[in-house]
């Protein structure tokens, strides 16, 4: 489909020619003014055309597909021409015809060009230019105009063809209306699988009751999409299972298994192990064996495709004669037979019968408006042949349709299918659901194919990647994050993604995955559209076609194969577990580089169109003068401070900065930076929104006055007195929404929290660590009118009693966490926390019980406990029982091992910025 190509080109045009602060060099060559009307007209027509094609979201009309192919090829060509032309301005051209006429403009000259523009009321005012070749300027200006003029003519031709198609009766009859975007209720991850209760009990029995005390391998066998992983996960999280086994661990093998990553995944699943990257595979295997030795363990190895994958980890599971179990899910019976000689411990999952299929469809689609809808729905469900994934996906599609006519049109498309096998029917349903997505969701969904199978996708990282690729369109009334989060929510509503982790409030998706069948669909469709090439472990060479996205998932990758059509590559994703030495000199148009691991590189400073750069390393990146549209820069490298002047920079994290350049941009986040750079000059003329790891001595009134729009702050390594001084100075930040203060002083001296904090009227999330405030002094926080999340971790409060008075009401609080405290008596009622949904207590070893009045909190959903007294657990269970009597929510009481919550008691360093990862 053309959706990705069009979205990308629209964003490229906006960044290069329509933003308020275009590249100084583009202005210096005068490319915009003579062509501005033409550029704006083309941009408007292209956006209108894709919206018209979006209305023809039926996929079965070959004429429409043909037009989308033409539009895709047109937009790819125009984007290439624009970006090559801009690169040539920097002396970056590599065409033989243009090589001689392009001047070599070095970095110093570029800085000189940038200095020709001064900021005045948010506009760049051009000054007389030095040493400009008038003939070359005119030539480039004319060339750009020709690009847009030719493209405009082709756009008009496509529009005429589309108009003819829309006037045909057969197309009119099959055309569907726009989606009505209605959010369906989020289905609880704890809900029972429809039609699988018997199988759930069978697996539980195999794990806990049947067999001798010797170790057993229990296998769940079934085709893709039948629900193996869902069943295994439900069993794994069942309270009776967690009580029965001392240790539980989970790892995904997948079709392209990696022994090292499986070992690391199992170790991290048991407990946080710190850095394991330096350990050899033998050390990892030994450590895993030792963690499980003399423990009754349950280990889940999900999605096993081969005996080799099982052999890689099987020797790590000790036999202690204590009833340990390994639960294995696989599509292949021979894999189950290979892993265990006892067929009595293998279970073949069954397809759903018609009754259960219909119940699942009703649960996931969420609505019916009459018997006519039911007749259509039942016929659709029958075509799914009992495959849960097919039923869930088609239910997600129908949940977005409101009229009987829309239901009938979709039914006609499925009725026209001659396929009979389950796999073919599932493929047809996936394609139908994909074709019915609006074009912006199509682009976002296809992009998920760049990640490896079973990859845990961080929502915040994905949002920044979507932004860099231009796949999300914002409006004047909504910022980018809001729109992108809504797209993720819509994908969930349509059952196209699997949520793995929610924010602490349960309001925002933090981590999610994609079912392997859906992932394979994304990869296949992206490959068909010349978007994606995946380099897998078999080391296959690049095909003789051009691709936009390259996902390197091979450890034995021959970099020389990248040379073919290097001009087409825009985005590189390196998931290899080995270092890859890439010379970026040949990839001048790259805009995205994403690597969770260290990857060697050369000549990165020559990137002209770089928008996203994220990788861990420990080298000096240097000056990035040419990357004017840089949006995300996240690295452990030392970075020159000049990169902070770019107007599109939104997220920045580095080891250190060098240079003296002031900041002029709309930066949203700074993390892992050195406070000595926090000078008045540094923060002039910008709208900084996030500060991480800020030292208390730098939190002065003068400093905060220069960053009035900050919304997130994390203050570290201060003592109690400094923390209170910080709070008093924070009054200058009336936009502050999130505050995290960590202190180093762990003595027993009790202090009062500074009342100035109540002046932060926008504060929604507050987290303390090691501050040693008096418990009753915390009551002043109830005066924060918008406080939703309160985390009192590791020594935040000192004392034996916390008593809330009648007027101490946390009216908006949704989430409360208390950890590592000597609190013994807690006196509170439901009136003090009327909207509380989630309560988390860990290492509250002296606390007697949870206040009984919490049973009357109508919105309470969960209580998480770790390392607490049995009496606290009993009080939680009593609250759950009383909630049932009140007919309120069924409170989910989770009692976990302390090691699963060890991260709460210290300031740790996760994969991404910790302050961001803790987002509620």
PDB file of C-alpha atoms in Angstrom, residues 65-159:
ATOM      1  CA  UNK A  65      -4.447  -1.463  -5.858  1.00  0.00           C
ATOM      2  CA  UNK A  66      -2.918  -0.433  -9.165  1.00  0.00           C
ATOM      3  CA  UNK A  67      -3.373   3.253  -8.324  1.00  0.00           C
ATOM      4  CA  UNK A  68      -1.829   2.742  -4.896  1.00  0.00           C
ATOM      5  CA  UNK A  69       1.181   1.082  -6.515  1.00  0.00           C
ATOM      6  CA  UNK A  70       1.570   4.029  -8.895  1.00  0.00           C
ATOM      7  CA  UNK A  71       1.273   6.460  -6.007  1.00  0.00           C
ATOM      8  CA  UNK A  72       3.815   4.518  -3.943  1.00  0.00           C
ATOM      9  CA  UNK A  73       6.376   4.533  -6.755  1.00  0.00           C
ATOM     10  CA  UNK A  74       5.758   8.230  -7.391  1.00  0.00           C
ATOM     11  CA  UNK A  75       6.250   9.225  -3.757  1.00  0.00           C
ATOM     12  CA  UNK A  76       9.384   7.112  -3.372  1.00  0.00           C
ATOM     13  CA  UNK A  77      10.864   8.763  -6.457  1.00  0.00           C
ATOM     14  CA  UNK A  78       9.988  12.297  -5.358  1.00  0.00           C
ATOM     15  CA  UNK A  79      11.367  11.724  -1.863  1.00  0.00           C
ATOM     16  CA  UNK A  80      14.612  10.400  -3.340  1.00  0.00           C
ATOM     17  CA  UNK A  81      14.932  13.449  -5.581  1.00  0.00           C
ATOM     18  CA  UNK A  82      14.287  15.894  -2.739  1.00  0.00           C
ATOM     19  CA  UNK A  83      16.676  14.280  -0.290  1.00  0.00           C
ATOM     20  CA  UNK A  84      19.429  13.821  -2.852  1.00  0.00           C
ATOM     21  CA  UNK A  85      19.113  17.464  -3.869  1.00  0.00           C
ATOM     22  CA  UNK A  86      19.380  18.597  -0.236  1.00  0.00           C
ATOM     23  CA  UNK A  87      22.368  16.299   0.326  1.00  0.00           C
ATOM     24  CA  UNK A  88      24.045  17.847  -2.713  1.00  0.00           C
ATOM     25  CA  UNK A  89      23.845  21.255  -1.056  1.00  0.00           C
ATOM     26  CA  UNK A  90      26.316  19.937   1.486  1.00  0.00           C
ATOM     27  CA  UNK A  91      28.614  18.602  -1.204  1.00  0.00           C
ATOM     28  CA  UNK A  92      27.220  15.147  -0.555  1.00  0.00           C
ATOM     29  CA  UNK A  93      26.181  14.161  -4.072  1.00  0.00           C
ATOM     30  CA  UNK A  94      27.532  11.004  -5.609  1.00  0.00           C
ATOM     31  CA  UNK A  95      26.087  11.106  -9.104  1.00  0.00           C
ATOM     32  CA  UNK A  96      28.700  11.256 -11.841  1.00  0.00           C
ATOM     33  CA  UNK A  97      26.814  14.019 -13.642  1.00  0.00           C
ATOM     34  CA  UNK A  98      26.639  16.218 -10.590  1.00  0.00           C
ATOM     35  CA  UNK A  99      29.924  15.445  -8.898  1.00  0.00           C
ATOM     36  CA  UNK A 100      31.964  18.155 -10.597  1.00  0.00           C
ATOM     37  CA  UNK A 101      29.447  20.944 -10.131  1.00  0.00           C
ATOM     38  CA  UNK A 102      28.917  20.326  -6.390  1.00  0.00           C
ATOM     39  CA  UNK A 103      31.146  22.315  -4.070  1.00  0.00           C
ATOM     40  CA  UNK A 104      32.678  20.692  -1.045  1.00  0.00           C
ATOM     41  CA  UNK A 105      31.140  22.652   1.826  1.00  0.00           C
ATOM     42  CA  UNK A 106      32.977  21.844   5.020  1.00  0.00           C
ATOM     43  CA  UNK A 107      31.645  22.037   8.569  1.00  0.00           C
ATOM     44  CA  UNK A 108      33.119  25.463   9.262  1.00  0.00           C
ATOM     45  CA  UNK A 109      31.396  26.911   6.217  1.00  0.00           C
ATOM     46  CA  UNK A 110      28.122  25.310   7.299  1.00  0.00           C
ATOM     47  CA  UNK A 111      28.405  27.015  10.685  1.00  0.00           C
ATOM     48  CA  UNK A 112      28.989  30.256   8.837  1.00  0.00           C
ATOM     49  CA  UNK A 113      25.829  29.707   6.803  1.00  0.00           C
ATOM     50  CA  UNK A 114      23.890  28.977   9.993  1.00  0.00           C
ATOM     51  CA  UNK A 115      25.112  32.252  11.448  1.00  0.00           C
ATOM     52  CA  UNK A 116      23.548  34.143   8.559  1.00  0.00           C
ATOM     53  CA  UNK A 117      20.190  33.729  10.258  1.00  0.00           C
ATOM     54  CA  UNK A 118      19.094  35.266  13.527  1.00  0.00           C
ATOM     55  CA  UNK A 119      16.053  34.318  15.562  1.00  0.00           C
ATOM     56  CA  UNK A 120      13.546  37.149  15.841  1.00  0.00           C
ATOM     57  CA  UNK A 121       9.967  36.481  16.974  1.00  0.00           C
ATOM     58  CA  UNK A 122      10.289  32.814  15.983  1.00  0.00           C
ATOM     59  CA  UNK A 123      11.288  33.681  12.400  1.00  0.00           C
ATOM     60  CA  UNK A 124      14.637  33.371  10.690  1.00  0.00           C
ATOM     61  CA  UNK A 125      15.526  36.632   8.956  1.00  0.00           C
ATOM     62  CA  UNK A 126      17.956  36.174   6.094  1.00  0.00           C
ATOM     63  CA  UNK A 127      21.065  38.354   5.990  1.00  0.00           C
ATOM     64  CA  UNK A 128      23.226  39.002   2.931  1.00  0.00           C
ATOM     65  CA  UNK A 129      25.058  35.807   2.048  1.00  0.00           C
ATOM     66  CA  UNK A 130      28.745  35.475   1.392  1.00  0.00           C
ATOM     67  CA  UNK A 131      30.365  33.654  -1.521  1.00  0.00           C
ATOM     68  CA  UNK A 132      27.109  32.265  -2.914  1.00  0.00           C
ATOM     69  CA  UNK A 133      27.311  30.959  -6.458  1.00  0.00           C
ATOM     70  CA  UNK A 134      24.245  32.613  -8.074  1.00  0.00           C
ATOM     71  CA  UNK A 135      24.274  30.266 -11.035  1.00  0.00           C
ATOM     72  CA  UNK A 136      24.281  27.196  -8.821  1.00  0.00           C
ATOM     73  CA  UNK A 137      21.550  28.651  -6.624  1.00  0.00           C
ATOM     74  CA  UNK A 138      19.310  29.219  -9.631  1.00  0.00           C
ATOM     75  CA  UNK A 139      20.041  25.762 -10.971  1.00  0.00           C
ATOM     76  CA  UNK A 140      19.078  24.044  -7.731  1.00  0.00           C
ATOM     77  CA  UNK A 141      15.946  26.161  -7.396  1.00  0.00           C
ATOM     78  CA  UNK A 142      14.802  25.282 -10.923  1.00  0.00           C
ATOM     79  CA  UNK A 143      15.597  21.615 -10.365  1.00  0.00           C
ATOM     80  CA  UNK A 144      13.427  21.528  -7.233  1.00  0.00           C
ATOM     81  CA  UNK A 145      10.566  23.242  -9.045  1.00  0.00           C
ATOM     82  CA  UNK A 146      10.733  20.688 -11.853  1.00  0.00           C
ATOM     83  CA  UNK A 147      10.534  17.837  -9.353  1.00  0.00           C
ATOM     84  CA  UNK A 148       7.324  19.165  -7.845  1.00  0.00           C
ATOM     85  CA  UNK A 149       5.796  20.250 -11.157  1.00  0.00           C
ATOM     86  CA  UNK A 150       6.252  16.790 -12.699  1.00  0.00           C
ATOM     87  CA  UNK A 151       4.948  15.113  -9.560  1.00  0.00           C
ATOM     88  CA  UNK A 152       1.917  17.413  -9.494  1.00  0.00           C
ATOM     89  CA  UNK A 153       0.963  16.358 -13.027  1.00  0.00           C
ATOM     90  CA  UNK A 154       1.196  12.678 -12.059  1.00  0.00           C
ATOM     91  CA  UNK A 155      -0.896  13.310  -8.943  1.00  0.00           C
ATOM     92  CA  UNK A 156      -3.627  14.880 -11.068  1.00  0.00           C
ATOM     93  CA  UNK A 157      -3.607  11.880 -13.405  1.00  0.00           C
ATOM     94  CA  UNK A 158      -4.015   9.474 -10.482  1.00  0.00           C
ATOM     95  CA  UNK A 159      -6.852  11.582  -9.099  1.00  0.00           C
TER      96      UNK A 159
END
